């Protein structure tokens, strides 16, 4: 154990943190030390900025930042910045964008922008008395108490839109929450919401203590457990859609009608079968997360919300829908997305600023639309591959390139081997064998 426990790690210099780490956790590996420092940025100011995003930083972790061009969204052209480590995701998005470009592109609609936060508490006194007190007295006090915090947001047209008391005693004895609804305009609003909730929590405690309406045992029975925003925002929701005549579904390997029917089958399977729904939604999130990360938003929040929404019927289902009616193929995604274009990383991270600029400095509603389109496009591309050629063909091309890069192949070697593997299954073993053969022969 000696050496493995450290005090004041955060106060060590970056070099000392690495020295301590490699000494105690890698047998003093010089290679690991070199790798960790290899990713430091020469630009000291930029490095400092990255160091300060998080704590105990010792290196940077780069992810590819790519562009999926040719997205026609509500009549406007976009190039989508996408941050992802998974090969084929950006290419798939770009392919789907191109496919829909001459069919009217993507259309979108924001269905709501309400964010939520809760004060969770237990109360064992008289329910009716508490409810009346909340309705006729506390609610106004809570709103007044946050007037200062909400001032700026109100001047931008946002703020608190409702405060309700939810009786949850049927789920858990004595459990209630106060649900506060917010319009956080162009910010994701997490800090704003949590600040409002914590201020309200103070008022709830104070007002209860001072109240003459409650007996001391009722006052003592009030126990506030926590106050926090909810990442589940079903009413902060957006819809993205594509549609065309069935005959326009030009996929070459099968007839448009056969494609439309098979496509709908795939969507229907994800609606009824959880095993498939999970993978189906993973594909949607490939597109969503990549733009969410590129624009500096909280992908963990977006992910957890999407999966809760997918389970809203009591069963986990696919997030996209498809109908074929009167020879029209319609395919859409409805998803809650809590996104911001101000605050958080948006001003701080230069690449996030660049992403937002490329997206024409969108409002948060516009960004919701773009992100939903990215998810829909990704799902379209995945299903199209799955029901036609299978996904391995596209994946293997990238896989081959990754292996060849690892082997240090030259451009001409890459070209020769890519041709060789055009119609063959790519396996690491076979690529290494062919690569070695090529080197031996040259
Ligand atoms: C791979 O990252 C995503 C897919 O598996 C999604 C899907 O199956 O729909 C291709």
PDB file of C-alpha atoms in Angstrom, residues 207-425:
ATOM      1  CA  UNK A 207     -41.300  29.247   6.338  1.00  0.00           C
ATOM      2  CA  UNK A 208     -42.219  25.903   7.848  1.00  0.00           C
ATOM      3  CA  UNK A 209     -40.238  26.695  11.004  1.00  0.00           C
ATOM      4  CA  UNK A 210     -41.875  30.110  11.336  1.00  0.00           C
ATOM      5  CA  UNK A 211     -45.388  29.009  10.435  1.00  0.00           C
ATOM      6  CA  UNK A 212     -48.126  29.121  13.042  1.00  0.00           C
ATOM      7  CA  UNK A 213     -50.311  26.721  11.052  1.00  0.00           C
ATOM      8  CA  UNK A 214     -48.279  23.633  11.958  1.00  0.00           C
ATOM      9  CA  UNK A 215     -47.735  21.780  15.243  1.00  0.00           C
ATOM     10  CA  UNK A 216     -44.140  21.233  16.285  1.00  0.00           C
ATOM     11  CA  UNK A 217     -44.370  17.496  15.488  1.00  0.00           C
ATOM     12  CA  UNK A 218     -45.538  18.355  11.950  1.00  0.00           C
ATOM     13  CA  UNK A 219     -42.656  20.795  11.555  1.00  0.00           C
ATOM     14  CA  UNK A 220     -40.190  18.191  12.750  1.00  0.00           C
ATOM     15  CA  UNK A 221     -41.588  15.637  10.340  1.00  0.00           C
ATOM     16  CA  UNK A 222     -40.500  17.747   7.349  1.00  0.00           C
ATOM     17  CA  UNK A 223     -37.246  16.338   6.076  1.00  0.00           C
ATOM     18  CA  UNK A 224     -35.833  17.748   2.883  1.00  0.00           C
ATOM     19  CA  UNK A 225     -33.730  15.098   1.193  1.00  0.00           C
ATOM     20  CA  UNK A 226     -32.375  16.954  -1.830  1.00  0.00           C
ATOM     21  CA  UNK A 227     -32.985  19.571  -4.466  1.00  0.00           C
ATOM     22  CA  UNK A 228     -31.800  18.989  -8.000  1.00  0.00           C
ATOM     23  CA  UNK A 229     -32.741  19.453 -11.629  1.00  0.00           C
ATOM     24  CA  UNK A 230     -34.122  16.439 -13.450  1.00  0.00           C
ATOM     25  CA  UNK A 231     -32.314  15.291 -16.557  1.00  0.00           C
ATOM     26  CA  UNK A 232     -35.601  13.805 -17.699  1.00  0.00           C
ATOM     27  CA  UNK A 233     -37.249  16.575 -19.701  1.00  0.00           C
ATOM     28  CA  UNK A 234     -40.057  14.972 -21.719  1.00  0.00           C
ATOM     29  CA  UNK A 235     -41.503  18.393 -22.544  1.00  0.00           C
ATOM     30  CA  UNK A 236     -38.257  19.780 -23.885  1.00  0.00           C
ATOM     31  CA  UNK A 237     -38.730  17.821 -27.045  1.00  0.00           C
ATOM     32  CA  UNK A 238     -38.062  18.024 -30.753  1.00  0.00           C
ATOM     33  CA  UNK A 239     -39.214  16.150 -33.822  1.00  0.00           C
ATOM     34  CA  UNK A 240     -37.153  15.572 -36.961  1.00  0.00           C
ATOM     35  CA  UNK A 241     -38.650  13.980 -40.038  1.00  0.00           C
ATOM     36  CA  UNK A 242     -37.951  12.914 -43.590  1.00  0.00           C
ATOM     37  CA  UNK A 243     -40.546  11.889 -46.147  1.00  0.00           C
ATOM     38  CA  UNK A 244     -40.767  11.140 -49.831  1.00  0.00           C
ATOM     39  CA  UNK A 245     -42.718   9.106 -52.320  1.00  0.00           C
ATOM     40  CA  UNK A 246     -41.876   5.419 -52.023  1.00  0.00           C
ATOM     41  CA  UNK A 247     -40.663   5.418 -55.650  1.00  0.00           C
ATOM     42  CA  UNK A 248     -37.985   7.950 -54.709  1.00  0.00           C
ATOM     43  CA  UNK A 249     -36.278   5.482 -52.359  1.00  0.00           C
ATOM     44  CA  UNK A 250     -33.492   4.723 -54.817  1.00  0.00           C
ATOM     45  CA  UNK A 251     -31.201   2.244 -53.063  1.00  0.00           C
ATOM     46  CA  UNK A 252     -30.065   0.181 -56.057  1.00  0.00           C
ATOM     47  CA  UNK A 253     -29.874  -3.251 -54.409  1.00  0.00           C
ATOM     48  CA  UNK A 254     -33.659  -3.674 -54.121  1.00  0.00           C
ATOM     49  CA  UNK A 255     -36.811  -2.034 -55.382  1.00  0.00           C
ATOM     50  CA  UNK A 256     -38.025   1.144 -53.635  1.00  0.00           C
ATOM     51  CA  UNK A 257     -41.144  -0.639 -52.408  1.00  0.00           C
ATOM     52  CA  UNK A 258     -39.196  -3.609 -51.037  1.00  0.00           C
ATOM     53  CA  UNK A 259     -36.833  -1.183 -49.301  1.00  0.00           C
ATOM     54  CA  UNK A 260     -39.693   0.822 -47.756  1.00  0.00           C
ATOM     55  CA  UNK A 261     -41.376  -2.332 -46.425  1.00  0.00           C
ATOM     56  CA  UNK A 262     -38.159  -3.792 -45.032  1.00  0.00           C
ATOM     57  CA  UNK A 263     -37.237  -0.448 -43.508  1.00  0.00           C
ATOM     58  CA  UNK A 264     -40.573  -0.207 -41.730  1.00  0.00           C
ATOM     59  CA  UNK A 265     -40.167  -3.790 -40.498  1.00  0.00           C
ATOM     60  CA  UNK A 266     -36.842  -2.824 -38.931  1.00  0.00           C
ATOM     61  CA  UNK A 267     -38.438   0.143 -37.150  1.00  0.00           C
ATOM     62  CA  UNK A 268     -41.371  -1.984 -35.989  1.00  0.00           C
ATOM     63  CA  UNK A 269     -38.978  -4.610 -34.595  1.00  0.00           C
ATOM     64  CA  UNK A 270     -37.223  -1.907 -32.534  1.00  0.00           C
ATOM     65  CA  UNK A 271     -40.632  -0.787 -31.258  1.00  0.00           C
ATOM     66  CA  UNK A 272     -41.572  -4.203 -29.875  1.00  0.00           C
ATOM     67  CA  UNK A 273     -38.265  -5.911 -29.097  1.00  0.00           C
ATOM     68  CA  UNK A 274     -35.979  -4.486 -26.393  1.00  0.00           C
ATOM     69  CA  UNK A 275     -32.868  -6.347 -27.567  1.00  0.00           C
ATOM     70  CA  UNK A 276     -33.121  -4.618 -30.908  1.00  0.00           C
ATOM     71  CA  UNK A 277     -34.393  -1.301 -29.472  1.00  0.00           C
ATOM     72  CA  UNK A 278     -31.226  -0.892 -27.399  1.00  0.00           C
ATOM     73  CA  UNK A 279     -28.929  -1.241 -30.428  1.00  0.00           C
ATOM     74  CA  UNK A 280     -31.291   0.775 -32.595  1.00  0.00           C
ATOM     75  CA  UNK A 281     -31.205   3.662 -30.118  1.00  0.00           C
ATOM     76  CA  UNK A 282     -27.448   3.298 -29.703  1.00  0.00           C
ATOM     77  CA  UNK A 283     -27.189   4.050 -33.413  1.00  0.00           C
ATOM     78  CA  UNK A 284     -29.380   7.138 -32.998  1.00  0.00           C
ATOM     79  CA  UNK A 285     -27.184   8.292 -30.113  1.00  0.00           C
ATOM     80  CA  UNK A 286     -24.090   7.844 -32.333  1.00  0.00           C
ATOM     81  CA  UNK A 287     -25.374  10.816 -34.288  1.00  0.00           C
ATOM     82  CA  UNK A 288     -26.817  12.759 -31.379  1.00  0.00           C
ATOM     83  CA  UNK A 289     -23.829  12.494 -29.036  1.00  0.00           C
ATOM     84  CA  UNK A 290     -21.342  13.441 -31.739  1.00  0.00           C
ATOM     85  CA  UNK A 291     -23.004  16.841 -32.312  1.00  0.00           C
ATOM     86  CA  UNK A 292     -23.802  17.262 -28.615  1.00  0.00           C
ATOM     87  CA  UNK A 293     -20.109  16.828 -27.753  1.00  0.00           C
ATOM     88  CA  UNK A 294     -18.936  19.051 -30.615  1.00  0.00           C
ATOM     89  CA  UNK A 295     -21.181  21.829 -29.310  1.00  0.00           C
ATOM     90  CA  UNK A 296     -19.980  21.469 -25.716  1.00  0.00           C
ATOM     91  CA  UNK A 297     -23.200  20.047 -24.341  1.00  0.00           C
ATOM     92  CA  UNK A 298     -23.684  17.432 -21.653  1.00  0.00           C
ATOM     93  CA  UNK A 299     -23.958  14.110 -23.483  1.00  0.00           C
ATOM     94  CA  UNK A 300     -24.512  12.137 -20.268  1.00  0.00           C
ATOM     95  CA  UNK A 301     -27.627  14.210 -19.566  1.00  0.00           C
ATOM     96  CA  UNK A 302     -28.851  13.785 -23.135  1.00  0.00           C
ATOM     97  CA  UNK A 303     -28.201  10.033 -23.044  1.00  0.00           C
ATOM     98  CA  UNK A 304     -29.940   9.357 -19.729  1.00  0.00           C
ATOM     99  CA  UNK A 305     -32.923  11.432 -20.818  1.00  0.00           C
ATOM    100  CA  UNK A 306     -33.224   9.708 -24.188  1.00  0.00           C
ATOM    101  CA  UNK A 307     -33.284   6.253 -22.618  1.00  0.00           C
ATOM    102  CA  UNK A 308     -35.823   7.254 -19.974  1.00  0.00           C
ATOM    103  CA  UNK A 309     -37.999   8.655 -22.753  1.00  0.00           C
ATOM    104  CA  UNK A 310     -37.579   5.438 -24.713  1.00  0.00           C
ATOM    105  CA  UNK A 311     -39.010   3.617 -21.675  1.00  0.00           C
ATOM    106  CA  UNK A 312     -41.933   5.976 -21.059  1.00  0.00           C
ATOM    107  CA  UNK A 313     -44.557   3.340 -21.963  1.00  0.00           C
ATOM    108  CA  UNK A 314     -43.143   0.997 -19.322  1.00  0.00           C
ATOM    109  CA  UNK A 315     -41.163  -0.886 -21.968  1.00  0.00           C
ATOM    110  CA  UNK A 316     -37.917   0.217 -23.629  1.00  0.00           C
ATOM    111  CA  UNK A 317     -38.631   0.969 -27.285  1.00  0.00           C
ATOM    112  CA  UNK A 318     -36.905   2.346 -30.368  1.00  0.00           C
ATOM    113  CA  UNK A 319     -37.048   6.123 -30.632  1.00  0.00           C
ATOM    114  CA  UNK A 320     -37.862   6.386 -34.341  1.00  0.00           C
ATOM    115  CA  UNK A 321     -41.113   5.741 -36.179  1.00  0.00           C
ATOM    116  CA  UNK A 322     -42.016   4.914 -39.745  1.00  0.00           C
ATOM    117  CA  UNK A 323     -45.226   4.796 -41.746  1.00  0.00           C
ATOM    118  CA  UNK A 324     -45.987   4.094 -45.380  1.00  0.00           C
ATOM    119  CA  UNK A 325     -49.296   5.621 -46.396  1.00  0.00           C
ATOM    120  CA  UNK A 326     -50.685   6.562 -49.834  1.00  0.00           C
ATOM    121  CA  UNK A 327     -47.317   5.738 -51.382  1.00  0.00           C
ATOM    122  CA  UNK A 328     -45.588   8.179 -48.994  1.00  0.00           C
ATOM    123  CA  UNK A 329     -42.699   6.950 -46.850  1.00  0.00           C
ATOM    124  CA  UNK A 330     -42.438   8.925 -43.610  1.00  0.00           C
ATOM    125  CA  UNK A 331     -39.692   8.399 -41.032  1.00  0.00           C
ATOM    126  CA  UNK A 332     -39.261  10.463 -37.885  1.00  0.00           C
ATOM    127  CA  UNK A 333     -37.629  10.811 -34.493  1.00  0.00           C
ATOM    128  CA  UNK A 334     -39.079  12.489 -31.428  1.00  0.00           C
ATOM    129  CA  UNK A 335     -36.625  13.010 -28.628  1.00  0.00           C
ATOM    130  CA  UNK A 336     -36.223  15.242 -25.572  1.00  0.00           C
ATOM    131  CA  UNK A 337     -32.999  17.260 -25.716  1.00  0.00           C
ATOM    132  CA  UNK A 338     -31.824  19.730 -23.079  1.00  0.00           C
ATOM    133  CA  UNK A 339     -29.178  21.754 -24.887  1.00  0.00           C
ATOM    134  CA  UNK A 340     -27.535  25.120 -24.472  1.00  0.00           C
ATOM    135  CA  UNK A 341     -25.695  27.515 -26.750  1.00  0.00           C
ATOM    136  CA  UNK A 342     -24.626  29.949 -24.019  1.00  0.00           C
ATOM    137  CA  UNK A 343     -22.864  29.268 -20.724  1.00  0.00           C
ATOM    138  CA  UNK A 344     -20.946  26.119 -19.834  1.00  0.00           C
ATOM    139  CA  UNK A 345     -18.190  25.245 -22.299  1.00  0.00           C
ATOM    140  CA  UNK A 346     -19.780  27.194 -25.140  1.00  0.00           C
ATOM    141  CA  UNK A 347     -17.654  30.328 -24.717  1.00  0.00           C
ATOM    142  CA  UNK A 348     -14.635  28.621 -23.174  1.00  0.00           C
ATOM    143  CA  UNK A 349     -13.713  25.819 -25.530  1.00  0.00           C
ATOM    144  CA  UNK A 350     -12.369  27.156 -28.837  1.00  0.00           C
ATOM    145  CA  UNK A 351     -13.552  24.090 -30.777  1.00  0.00           C
ATOM    146  CA  UNK A 352     -17.035  24.421 -29.317  1.00  0.00           C
ATOM    147  CA  UNK A 353     -17.064  28.061 -30.424  1.00  0.00           C
ATOM    148  CA  UNK A 354     -15.986  26.917 -33.888  1.00  0.00           C
ATOM    149  CA  UNK A 355     -18.709  24.236 -33.983  1.00  0.00           C
ATOM    150  CA  UNK A 356     -21.393  26.748 -33.054  1.00  0.00           C
ATOM    151  CA  UNK A 357     -20.130  29.223 -35.609  1.00  0.00           C
ATOM    152  CA  UNK A 358     -20.211  26.535 -38.332  1.00  0.00           C
ATOM    153  CA  UNK A 359     -23.796  25.809 -37.291  1.00  0.00           C
ATOM    154  CA  UNK A 360     -24.548  29.520 -37.890  1.00  0.00           C
ATOM    155  CA  UNK A 361     -24.666  30.430 -34.182  1.00  0.00           C
ATOM    156  CA  UNK A 362     -27.949  28.613 -33.503  1.00  0.00           C
ATOM    157  CA  UNK A 363     -30.412  29.313 -30.730  1.00  0.00           C
ATOM    158  CA  UNK A 364     -30.870  26.373 -28.369  1.00  0.00           C
ATOM    159  CA  UNK A 365     -34.106  25.499 -30.211  1.00  0.00           C
ATOM    160  CA  UNK A 366     -32.276  25.459 -33.530  1.00  0.00           C
ATOM    161  CA  UNK A 367     -29.561  23.298 -32.017  1.00  0.00           C
ATOM    162  CA  UNK A 368     -32.231  20.863 -30.741  1.00  0.00           C
ATOM    163  CA  UNK A 369     -33.438  20.547 -34.329  1.00  0.00           C
ATOM    164  CA  UNK A 370     -29.958  20.013 -35.766  1.00  0.00           C
ATOM    165  CA  UNK A 371     -29.061  17.401 -33.161  1.00  0.00           C
ATOM    166  CA  UNK A 372     -32.321  15.513 -33.703  1.00  0.00           C
ATOM    167  CA  UNK A 373     -31.633  15.505 -37.448  1.00  0.00           C
ATOM    168  CA  UNK A 374     -28.203  14.042 -36.780  1.00  0.00           C
ATOM    169  CA  UNK A 375     -29.827  11.224 -34.778  1.00  0.00           C
ATOM    170  CA  UNK A 376     -32.428  10.568 -37.461  1.00  0.00           C
ATOM    171  CA  UNK A 377     -29.838  10.597 -40.258  1.00  0.00           C
ATOM    172  CA  UNK A 378     -27.658   8.177 -38.334  1.00  0.00           C
ATOM    173  CA  UNK A 379     -30.569   5.816 -37.768  1.00  0.00           C
ATOM    174  CA  UNK A 380     -31.577   6.012 -41.429  1.00  0.00           C
ATOM    175  CA  UNK A 381     -28.024   5.171 -42.522  1.00  0.00           C
ATOM    176  CA  UNK A 382     -27.759   2.273 -40.056  1.00  0.00           C
ATOM    177  CA  UNK A 383     -31.094   0.725 -41.036  1.00  0.00           C
ATOM    178  CA  UNK A 384     -30.396   1.230 -44.724  1.00  0.00           C
ATOM    179  CA  UNK A 385     -27.112  -0.693 -44.370  1.00  0.00           C
ATOM    180  CA  UNK A 386     -28.583  -3.370 -42.124  1.00  0.00           C
ATOM    181  CA  UNK A 387     -31.435  -4.233 -44.475  1.00  0.00           C
ATOM    182  CA  UNK A 388     -29.336  -4.092 -47.638  1.00  0.00           C
ATOM    183  CA  UNK A 389     -25.595  -4.816 -47.579  1.00  0.00           C
ATOM    184  CA  UNK A 390     -25.106  -5.250 -43.810  1.00  0.00           C
ATOM    185  CA  UNK A 391     -22.915  -2.853 -41.842  1.00  0.00           C
ATOM    186  CA  UNK A 392     -19.664  -4.788 -41.937  1.00  0.00           C
ATOM    187  CA  UNK A 393     -18.812  -3.737 -45.469  1.00  0.00           C
ATOM    188  CA  UNK A 394     -18.537  -0.066 -44.497  1.00  0.00           C
ATOM    189  CA  UNK A 395     -17.045  -0.789 -41.074  1.00  0.00           C
ATOM    190  CA  UNK A 396     -14.416  -3.120 -42.464  1.00  0.00           C
ATOM    191  CA  UNK A 397     -13.050  -0.449 -44.773  1.00  0.00           C
ATOM    192  CA  UNK A 398     -12.328   1.741 -41.745  1.00  0.00           C
ATOM    193  CA  UNK A 399     -11.159  -1.234 -39.716  1.00  0.00           C
ATOM    194  CA  UNK A 400      -8.668  -2.102 -42.452  1.00  0.00           C
ATOM    195  CA  UNK A 401      -7.373   1.452 -42.487  1.00  0.00           C
ATOM    196  CA  UNK A 402      -6.960   1.428 -38.694  1.00  0.00           C
ATOM    197  CA  UNK A 403      -4.959  -1.815 -38.849  1.00  0.00           C
ATOM    198  CA  UNK A 404      -2.815  -0.511 -41.700  1.00  0.00           C
ATOM    199  CA  UNK A 405      -2.140   2.699 -39.783  1.00  0.00           C
ATOM    200  CA  UNK A 406      -1.111   0.659 -36.748  1.00  0.00           C
ATOM    201  CA  UNK A 407       1.278  -1.303 -38.971  1.00  0.00           C
ATOM    202  CA  UNK A 408       2.751   1.919 -40.335  1.00  0.00           C
ATOM    203  CA  UNK A 409       1.677   1.207 -43.929  1.00  0.00           C
ATOM    204  CA  UNK A 410       2.628   3.734 -46.589  1.00  0.00           C
ATOM    205  CA  UNK A 411      -0.005   5.305 -48.840  1.00  0.00           C
ATOM    206  CA  UNK A 412       0.776   2.976 -51.733  1.00  0.00           C
ATOM    207  CA  UNK A 413       0.674  -0.066 -49.403  1.00  0.00           C
ATOM    208  CA  UNK A 414      -2.702   1.130 -48.148  1.00  0.00           C
ATOM    209  CA  UNK A 415      -3.984   1.413 -51.692  1.00  0.00           C
ATOM    210  CA  UNK A 416      -2.747  -2.047 -52.683  1.00  0.00           C
ATOM    211  CA  UNK A 417      -4.156  -3.724 -49.585  1.00  0.00           C
ATOM    212  CA  UNK A 418      -7.474  -1.846 -49.777  1.00  0.00           C
ATOM    213  CA  UNK A 419      -7.894  -3.216 -53.301  1.00  0.00           C
ATOM    214  CA  UNK A 420      -6.961  -6.695 -52.170  1.00  0.00           C
ATOM    215  CA  UNK A 421      -9.513  -6.634 -49.332  1.00  0.00           C
ATOM    216  CA  UNK A 422     -12.261  -5.013 -51.387  1.00  0.00           C
ATOM    217  CA  UNK A 423     -14.265  -8.230 -51.553  1.00  0.00           C
ATOM    218  CA  UNK A 424     -12.675 -10.126 -48.677  1.00  0.00           C
ATOM    219  CA  UNK A 425     -13.430 -10.359 -44.977  1.00  0.00           C
TER     220      UNK A 425
END
